[in-house]
mmCIF file of C-alpha atoms and ligand atoms in Angstrom:
data_model
loop_
_atom_site.group_PDB
_atom_site.id
_atom_site.type_symbol
_atom_site.label_atom_id
_atom_site.label_comp_id
_atom_site.label_asym_id
_atom_site.label_seq_id
_atom_site.Cartn_x
_atom_site.Cartn_y
_atom_site.Cartn_z
ATOM 1 C CA MET M 1 7.692 14.750 5.645
ATOM 2 C CA LEU M 2 4.471 14.404 4.438
ATOM 3 C CA GLY M 3 3.450 10.765 4.704
ATOM 4 C CA GLY M 4 5.623 10.381 7.132
ATOM 5 C CA GLY M 5 5.109 6.744 8.257
ATOM 6 C CA SER M 6 7.010 5.798 4.695
ATOM 7 C CA ASP M 7 10.265 3.768 6.129
ATOM 8 C CA ILE M 8 12.145 5.229 2.968
ATOM 9 C CA ALA M 9 11.694 8.809 4.738
ATOM 10 C CA ALA M 10 12.416 7.244 7.754
ATOM 11 C CA ALA M 11 15.747 5.897 6.385
ATOM 12 C CA CYS M 12 16.210 9.590 5.039
ATOM 13 C CA VAL M 13 15.297 11.481 8.451
ATOM 14 C CA ALA M 14 18.229 9.344 9.076
ATOM 15 C CA ALA M 15 19.839 10.357 6.196
ATOM 16 C CA LEU M 16 19.620 14.147 6.915
ATOM 17 C CA ALA M 17 20.430 14.155 10.874
ATOM 18 C CA ARG M 18 24.240 13.179 9.698
ATOM 19 C CA ASN M 19 24.688 16.417 7.948
ATOM 20 C CA GLY M 20 22.345 18.092 10.755
ATOM 21 C CA LEU M 21 18.226 18.076 10.214
ATOM 22 C CA ASP M 22 17.741 18.558 14.006
ATOM 23 C CA ARG M 23 14.135 18.383 14.092
ATOM 24 C CA VAL M 24 11.129 17.371 11.666
ATOM 25 C CA VAL M 25 7.724 17.078 11.419
ATOM 26 C CA LEU M 26 5.695 13.917 10.883
ATOM 27 C CA ALA M 27 2.884 13.765 8.718
ATOM 28 C CA ALA M 28 1.640 10.277 8.938
ATOM 29 C CA ARG M 29 -2.092 9.004 9.955
ATOM 30 C CA ASP M 30 -0.658 7.399 12.320
ATOM 31 C CA PRO M 31 1.857 10.034 13.966
ATOM 32 C CA GLU M 32 2.895 7.688 16.956
ATOM 33 C CA ALA M 33 3.342 4.546 14.504
ATOM 34 C CA ALA M 34 5.572 6.922 12.343
ATOM 35 C CA ARG M 35 7.044 7.967 14.998
ATOM 36 C CA ARG M 36 8.573 4.618 16.301
ATOM 37 C CA THR M 37 9.137 4.153 12.868
ATOM 38 C CA VAL M 38 11.578 6.866 12.743
ATOM 39 C CA ALA M 39 13.494 6.646 15.984
ATOM 40 C CA SER M 40 14.545 3.227 15.076
ATOM 41 C CA ALA M 41 16.411 4.495 12.595
ATOM 42 C CA THR M 42 17.957 7.585 14.124
ATOM 43 C CA ASP M 43 18.148 9.220 17.667
ATOM 44 C CA ALA M 44 19.968 12.518 16.472
ATOM 45 C CA VAL M 45 16.608 14.005 15.596
ATOM 46 C CA GLU M 46 13.275 15.637 17.456
ATOM 47 C CA ILE M 47 10.595 14.535 16.074
ATOM 48 C CA ASP M 48 7.143 16.153 15.981
ATOM 49 C CA PRO M 49 4.133 13.658 15.020
ATOM 50 C CA VAL M 50 0.817 14.908 13.323
ATOM 51 C CA ARG M 51 -2.245 13.765 12.375
ATOM 52 C CA TRP M 52 -2.345 13.807 8.579
ATOM 53 C CA ASP M 53 -4.321 12.162 5.924
ATOM 54 C CA ALA M 54 -4.001 13.214 2.139
ATOM 55 C CA LEU M 55 -7.036 12.354 0.494
ATOM 56 C CA GLU M 56 -8.013 14.853 3.062
ATOM 57 C CA VAL M 57 -6.769 17.531 0.483
ATOM 58 C CA GLY M 58 -7.361 20.974 2.415
ATOM 59 C CA ALA M 59 -5.714 19.290 6.043
ATOM 60 C CA ILE M 60 -2.722 20.726 4.271
ATOM 61 C CA GLU M 61 -3.444 24.165 5.150
ATOM 62 C CA GLU M 62 -3.940 23.063 8.966
ATOM 63 C CA LEU M 63 -0.913 20.872 8.334
ATOM 64 C CA TRP M 64 1.061 23.336 7.207
ATOM 65 C CA ALA M 65 0.030 26.388 10.144
ATOM 66 C CA GLY M 66 0.913 24.235 12.746
ATOM 67 C CA THR M 67 4.154 22.815 11.148
ATOM 68 C CA THR M 68 4.877 26.774 11.481
ATOM 69 C CA ARG M 69 3.862 27.724 13.832
ATOM 70 C CA ALA M 70 6.645 25.141 15.660
ATOM 71 C CA ILE M 71 9.470 25.256 13.829
ATOM 72 C CA GLY M 72 9.252 28.048 11.784
ATOM 73 C CA THR M 73 9.392 27.372 8.059
ATOM 74 C CA PRO M 74 10.751 23.688 7.565
ATOM 75 C CA ASP M 75 13.534 23.994 4.918
ATOM 76 C CA LEU M 76 12.529 20.478 3.255
ATOM 77 C CA VAL M 77 9.332 19.276 2.303
ATOM 78 C CA LEU M 78 10.113 14.886 1.930
ATOM 79 C CA CYS M 79 6.765 13.517 -0.033
ATOM 80 C CA ALA M 80 7.308 9.487 0.524
ATOM 81 C CA VAL M 81 3.045 9.539 0.273
ATOM 82 C CA GLY M 82 2.258 6.399 -1.663
ATOM 83 C CA SER M 83 0.508 3.338 -2.405
ATOM 84 C CA LEU M 84 0.392 -0.267 -4.477
ATOM 85 C CA GLY M 85 -0.837 -2.622 -2.385
ATOM 86 C CA HIS M 86 0.234 -6.737 -3.509
ATOM 87 C CA HIS M 87 -1.499 -5.625 -7.447
ATOM 88 C CA ALA M 88 -1.354 -2.638 -8.983
ATOM 89 C CA GLY M 89 -3.609 -3.670 -12.705
ATOM 90 C CA ARG M 90 -6.445 -5.694 -13.793
ATOM 91 C CA GLY M 91 -9.166 -5.616 -12.029
ATOM 92 C CA MET M 92 -9.562 -3.812 -9.416
ATOM 93 C CA THR M 93 -12.923 -2.423 -8.657
ATOM 94 C CA PRO M 94 -13.093 1.196 -9.634
ATOM 95 C CA GLU M 95 -13.208 2.179 -6.598
ATOM 96 C CA GLN M 96 -9.457 0.834 -5.668
ATOM 97 C CA VAL M 97 -8.575 2.375 -8.670
ATOM 98 C CA ASP M 98 -9.338 5.378 -8.147
ATOM 99 C CA THR M 99 -7.736 5.301 -4.195
ATOM 100 C CA MET M 100 -4.254 4.289 -5.699
ATOM 101 C CA ALA M 101 -4.846 7.495 -8.571
ATOM 102 C CA ARG M 102 -5.353 9.893 -5.392
ATOM 103 C CA THR M 103 -3.277 8.408 -3.483
ATOM 104 C CA ASN M 104 0.151 8.148 -5.356
ATOM 105 C CA TYR M 105 -1.097 11.766 -7.708
ATOM 106 C CA ALA M 106 -3.569 13.974 -6.856
ATOM 107 C CA ALA M 107 -3.136 14.172 -3.706
ATOM 108 C CA PRO M 108 0.684 14.787 -2.603
ATOM 109 C CA ALA M 109 0.000 16.670 -5.644
ATOM 110 C CA ALA M 110 -2.403 19.365 -3.415
ATOM 111 C CA ALA M 111 0.000 19.095 -1.105
ATOM 112 C CA LEU M 112 2.510 19.787 -3.228
ATOM 113 C CA GLY M 113 1.855 23.184 -4.357
ATOM 114 C CA TYR M 114 0.589 24.752 -2.082
ATOM 115 C CA VAL M 115 3.687 23.607 -0.295
ATOM 116 C CA ALA M 116 5.472 24.659 -3.372
ATOM 117 C CA ASP M 117 3.657 28.435 -3.009
ATOM 118 C CA ARG M 118 4.345 28.933 0.400
ATOM 119 C CA LEU M 119 7.955 28.308 0.678
ATOM 120 C CA ALA M 120 8.416 31.318 -2.397
ATOM 121 C CA ASP M 121 7.011 33.117 -0.391
ATOM 122 C CA ASP M 122 10.001 32.728 2.735
ATOM 123 C CA PRO M 123 12.340 31.236 0.721
ATOM 124 C CA GLY M 124 15.265 31.824 2.784
ATOM 125 C CA THR M 125 18.903 30.605 1.495
ATOM 126 C CA GLY M 126 17.889 27.942 -0.550
ATOM 127 C CA ARG M 127 14.785 25.297 0.496
ATOM 128 C CA CYS M 128 13.725 21.984 -1.151
ATOM 129 C CA ILE M 129 10.803 19.749 -2.287
ATOM 130 C CA VAL M 130 12.029 16.211 -2.777
ATOM 131 C CA VAL M 131 9.517 14.059 -4.111
ATOM 132 C CA LEU M 132 9.443 9.840 -4.635
ATOM 133 C CA SER M 133 9.294 8.822 -7.867
ATOM 134 C CA SER M 134 9.293 5.832 -9.167
ATOM 135 C CA VAL M 135 10.894 4.058 -12.289
ATOM 136 C CA ALA M 136 7.829 2.729 -12.546
ATOM 137 C CA GLY M 137 6.469 6.232 -13.566
ATOM 138 C CA VAL M 138 8.918 5.642 -17.070
ATOM 139 C CA ARG M 139 7.516 2.393 -18.212
ATOM 140 C CA PRO M 140 4.127 1.398 -16.874
ATOM 141 C CA ARG M 141 3.812 -2.654 -16.885
ATOM 142 C CA ARG M 142 1.251 -5.287 -17.265
ATOM 143 C CA SER M 143 0.525 -5.686 -13.110
ATOM 144 C CA ASN M 144 1.267 -2.281 -12.293
ATOM 145 C CA PHE M 145 0.275 0.410 -14.477
ATOM 146 C CA VAL M 146 -2.675 1.631 -11.956
ATOM 147 C CA TYR M 147 0.040 2.718 -9.434
ATOM 148 C CA GLY M 148 2.715 3.726 -12.565
ATOM 149 C CA SER M 149 0.505 5.395 -14.215
ATOM 150 C CA SER M 150 -0.379 7.797 -11.208
ATOM 151 C CA LYS M 151 3.737 7.864 -10.372
ATOM 152 C CA ALA M 152 4.015 8.771 -14.104
ATOM 153 C CA GLY M 153 1.393 12.101 -13.176
ATOM 154 C CA LEU M 154 3.510 12.475 -9.841
ATOM 155 C CA ASP M 155 6.772 12.597 -11.331
ATOM 156 C CA SER M 156 5.687 15.107 -14.406
ATOM 157 C CA PHE M 157 3.346 17.487 -11.667
ATOM 158 C CA ALA M 158 7.183 17.661 -9.786
ATOM 159 C CA GLN M 159 9.485 18.627 -12.853
ATOM 160 C CA GLY M 160 6.597 21.144 -14.367
ATOM 161 C CA LEU M 161 6.760 22.236 -10.059
ATOM 162 C CA GLY M 162 10.228 21.867 -10.195
ATOM 163 C CA ASP M 163 10.950 24.926 -13.793
ATOM 164 C CA ALA M 164 7.391 26.897 -12.375
ATOM 165 C CA LEU M 165 10.640 27.731 -9.318
ATOM 166 C CA VAL M 166 13.399 28.535 -10.535
ATOM 167 C CA GLY M 167 14.155 31.687 -9.268
ATOM 168 C CA THR M 168 12.319 31.838 -6.435
ATOM 169 C CA GLY M 169 15.456 29.885 -3.826
ATOM 170 C CA VAL M 170 12.904 26.866 -3.740
ATOM 171 C CA ARG M 171 13.900 24.417 -5.917
ATOM 172 C CA VAL M 172 12.821 19.827 -6.211
ATOM 173 C CA LEU M 173 14.304 17.008 -6.558
ATOM 174 C CA VAL M 174 12.242 14.296 -8.079
ATOM 175 C CA VAL M 175 14.086 10.937 -6.549
ATOM 176 C CA ARG M 176 12.616 7.668 -8.909
ATOM 177 C CA PRO M 177 13.530 4.208 -7.285
ATOM 178 C CA GLY M 178 12.975 1.009 -8.450
ATOM 179 C CA PHE M 179 12.121 -1.599 -6.016
ATOM 180 C CA VAL M 180 12.702 -1.333 -3.181
ATOM 181 C CA ARG M 181 12.399 -3.386 0.203
ATOM 182 C CA SER M 182 11.086 -1.591 2.669
ATOM 183 C CA SER M 183 6.683 -1.917 4.055
ATOM 184 C CA MET M 184 5.666 -1.151 0.457
ATOM 185 C CA THR M 185 6.661 -4.120 -0.916
ATOM 186 C CA VAL M 186 6.864 -7.604 1.423
ATOM 187 C CA GLY M 187 6.059 -10.171 -0.223
ATOM 188 C CA LEU M 188 6.764 -8.738 -3.611
ATOM 189 C CA ASP M 189 9.601 -10.613 -5.408
ATOM 190 C CA PRO M 190 12.726 -8.357 -5.655
ATOM 191 C CA ALA M 191 12.913 -6.797 -9.120
ATOM 192 C CA PRO M 192 16.910 -6.519 -10.842
ATOM 193 C CA PHE M 193 18.763 -3.547 -8.827
ATOM 194 C CA ALA M 194 16.277 -3.470 -6.000
ATOM 195 C CA THR M 195 18.093 -1.513 -3.631
ATOM 196 C CA ASP M 196 16.718 -0.578 0.614
ATOM 197 C CA PRO M 197 15.847 2.259 2.105
ATOM 198 C CA GLU M 198 18.745 3.000 2.904
ATOM 199 C CA VAL M 199 20.227 3.768 -0.654
ATOM 200 C CA VAL M 200 17.363 5.636 -1.413
ATOM 201 C CA ALA M 201 18.310 8.302 1.235
ATOM 202 C CA ARG M 202 21.519 7.841 0.733
ATOM 203 C CA ALA M 203 21.281 9.050 -2.659
ATOM 204 C CA VAL M 204 18.621 11.667 -1.046
ATOM 205 C CA ALA M 205 20.339 13.159 1.479
ATOM 206 C CA ARG M 206 23.910 14.007 -1.198
ATOM 207 C CA ALA M 207 21.568 15.447 -3.691
ATOM 208 C CA VAL M 208 20.150 17.421 -1.231
ATOM 209 C CA ALA M 209 23.934 18.849 0.350
ATOM 210 C CA ARG M 210 24.520 19.045 -3.683
ATOM 211 C CA GLU M 211 21.442 21.094 -3.829
ATOM 212 C CA ARG M 212 21.209 19.408 -6.804
ATOM 213 C CA SER M 213 17.445 19.840 -8.630
ATOM 214 C CA GLY M 214 15.735 17.584 -11.423
ATOM 215 C CA VAL M 215 15.932 13.875 -10.859
ATOM 216 C CA VAL M 216 18.121 11.642 -9.285
ATOM 217 C CA SER M 217 17.713 7.878 -9.958
ATOM 218 C CA VAL M 218 18.521 5.164 -7.520
ATOM 219 C CA PRO M 219 20.495 3.042 -8.613
ATOM 220 C CA PRO M 220 21.876 5.235 -11.233
ATOM 221 C CA VAL M 221 22.382 3.102 -13.287
ATOM 222 C CA LEU M 222 18.342 3.361 -14.224
ATOM 223 C CA GLY M 223 17.652 6.395 -15.139
ATOM 224 C CA PRO M 224 19.723 5.198 -18.034
ATOM 225 C CA LEU M 225 18.193 2.294 -18.235
ATOM 226 C CA PHE M 226 15.041 3.272 -17.977
ATOM 227 C CA GLY M 227 15.752 5.062 -20.508
ATOM 228 C CA VAL M 228 16.107 2.718 -23.826
ATOM 229 C CA LEU M 229 13.137 0.942 -21.602
ATOM 230 C CA ARG M 230 9.990 3.575 -22.230
ATOM 231 C CA ASN M 231 11.503 3.568 -25.840
ATOM 232 C CA LEU M 232 10.991 -0.036 -26.533
ATOM 233 C CA PRO M 233 8.150 -1.371 -29.298
ATOM 234 C CA GLY M 234 5.993 -3.304 -27.330
ATOM 235 C CA PRO M 235 6.400 -6.573 -27.445
ATOM 236 C CA LEU M 236 9.872 -6.422 -26.685
ATOM 237 C CA TRP M 237 8.770 -4.737 -23.363
ATOM 238 C CA ARG M 238 5.515 -7.040 -22.274
ATOM 239 C CA ARG M 239 9.029 -9.774 -23.078
ATOM 240 C CA ILE M 240 10.913 -8.022 -20.806
ATOM 241 C CA ALA M 241 8.291 -7.686 -17.910
ATOM 242 C CA GLY M 242 6.862 -10.837 -17.941
ATOM 243 C CA ASP M 243 4.737 -10.553 -15.708
ATOM 244 C CA ARG M 244 5.965 -9.104 -12.995
HETATM 245 N N1 NAP B 1 9.529 0.252 -1.785
HETATM 246 C C1 NAP B 1 9.378 0.263 -3.617
HETATM 247 O O1 NAP B 1 10.275 -0.402 -3.775
HETATM 248 C C2 NAP B 1 9.466 1.779 -4.184
HETATM 249 C C3 NAP B 1 9.627 2.122 -5.263
HETATM 250 C C4 NAP B 1 10.030 3.970 -5.753
HETATM 251 C C5 NAP B 1 8.764 4.224 -5.389
HETATM 252 N N2 NAP B 1 8.929 3.943 -3.874
HETATM 253 C C6 NAP B 1 7.342 5.233 -2.728
HETATM 254 O O2 NAP B 1 8.143 6.173 -2.337
HETATM 255 C C7 NAP B 1 7.091 6.445 -1.391
HETATM 256 C C8 NAP B 1 7.694 5.460 0.174
HETATM 257 O O3 NAP B 1 7.532 3.938 0.232
HETATM 258 P P1 NAP B 1 7.965 2.640 0.172
HETATM 259 O O4 NAP B 1 8.593 2.470 0.154
HETATM 260 O O5 NAP B 1 8.771 4.221 2.373
HETATM 261 O O6 NAP B 1 7.047 2.744 1.286
HETATM 262 P P2 NAP B 1 6.488 2.894 2.540
HETATM 263 O O7 NAP B 1 6.469 2.486 3.829
HETATM 264 O O8 NAP B 1 4.900 1.689 2.902
HETATM 265 O O9 NAP B 1 5.800 4.039 1.934
HETATM 266 C C9 NAP B 1 4.262 4.772 2.321
HETATM 267 C C10 NAP B 1 3.773 5.998 2.597
HETATM 268 O O10 NAP B 1 2.760 6.779 2.612
HETATM 269 C C11 NAP B 1 1.581 6.693 3.534
HETATM 270 N N3 NAP B 1 0.324 6.738 2.777
HETATM 271 C C12 NAP B 1 -0.554 6.049 2.114
HETATM 272 N N4 NAP B 1 -1.259 7.374 2.160
HETATM 273 C C13 NAP B 1 -1.917 7.601 2.146
HETATM 274 C C14 NAP B 1 -2.399 8.696 2.541
HETATM 275 N N5 NAP B 1 -3.822 8.812 2.447
HETATM 276 N N6 NAP B 1 -2.381 9.413 3.567
HETATM 277 C C15 NAP B 1 -1.318 10.107 4.151
HETATM 278 N N7 NAP B 1 -0.092 8.994 4.178
HETATM 279 C C16 NAP B 1 -0.796 8.308 3.540
HETATM 280 C C17 NAP B 1 1.530 5.345 4.333
HETATM 281 O O11 NAP B 1 1.321 5.424 4.713
HETATM 282 P P3 NAP B 1 0.431 4.376 6.007
HETATM 283 O O12 NAP B 1 1.577 3.796 7.044
HETATM 284 O O13 NAP B 1 -0.692 5.202 7.153
HETATM 285 O O14 NAP B 1 -0.180 3.307 5.407
HETATM 286 C C18 NAP B 1 2.804 5.518 4.376
HETATM 287 O O15 NAP B 1 3.438 5.778 5.642
HETATM 288 C C19 NAP B 1 5.944 5.885 -2.518
HETATM 289 O O16 NAP B 1 5.856 7.572 -2.834
HETATM 290 C C20 NAP B 1 6.648 4.590 -3.080
HETATM 291 O O17 NAP B 1 5.610 4.814 -4.146
HETATM 292 C C21 NAP B 1 9.004 2.884 -3.636
#
């Protein structure tokens, strides 16, 4: 789990454990906190917490070497790294925009590109990369376009990576949740179709079990809905999105 302290990642560990996952490496800036979060979600997995900061781009090599030494090549790599804050629109400093863009796009993309090549070297009977994207990347809003644009970059990267891996035995699943009640959204008004980490996790576990690749929206209604919303004229979209 890249970004192993994430609430959605912890719920995914619990859901995947019900399908047989028995060991997980949590790569997190605060590995002890990540271990506690996952341990509170499930006691069915052995947990290896490891310190890892996605913004230290070269650190993925050491993380990968340590992981494969400990558990061999993982069957599944999930990326939950992300940062929203309570403001992701106008008025951010250049440093804040840069950090948000790197955290949500450049750093996860760098790690996933490396991981994909290593998995393709040893695909076993079929391994999977799960990337937590967001509907915010499908059509960014006035209040979150820095976050939304960086998730759009990661989403596009992950889809292209999935295409590039066809035939290698490694597949990529891009998961686009809407608003999820997690640490990331504490204090924010829930958007329509708001959901919980466990719901996202069940969708992930189901898609992994069915060996799905491509894009999955959670809840599913958001797929066709954002297919329409992304094509609305700007004035209408701004009315619908309001100040959100
Ligand atoms: N919550 C939502 O409404 C929602 C909706 C759609 C998509 N998503 C996506 O789902 C993913 C998980 O989000 P969540 O809701 O579970 O929120 P979360 O609990 O805040 O998880 C985000 C995780 O990213 C980690 N992270 C941030 N910067 C990092 C870095 N430089 N290196 C390593 N890890 C870093 C955070 O670690 P720290 O604990 O150290 O800060 C945190 O554990 C994110 O990619 C998010 O964009 C969330």
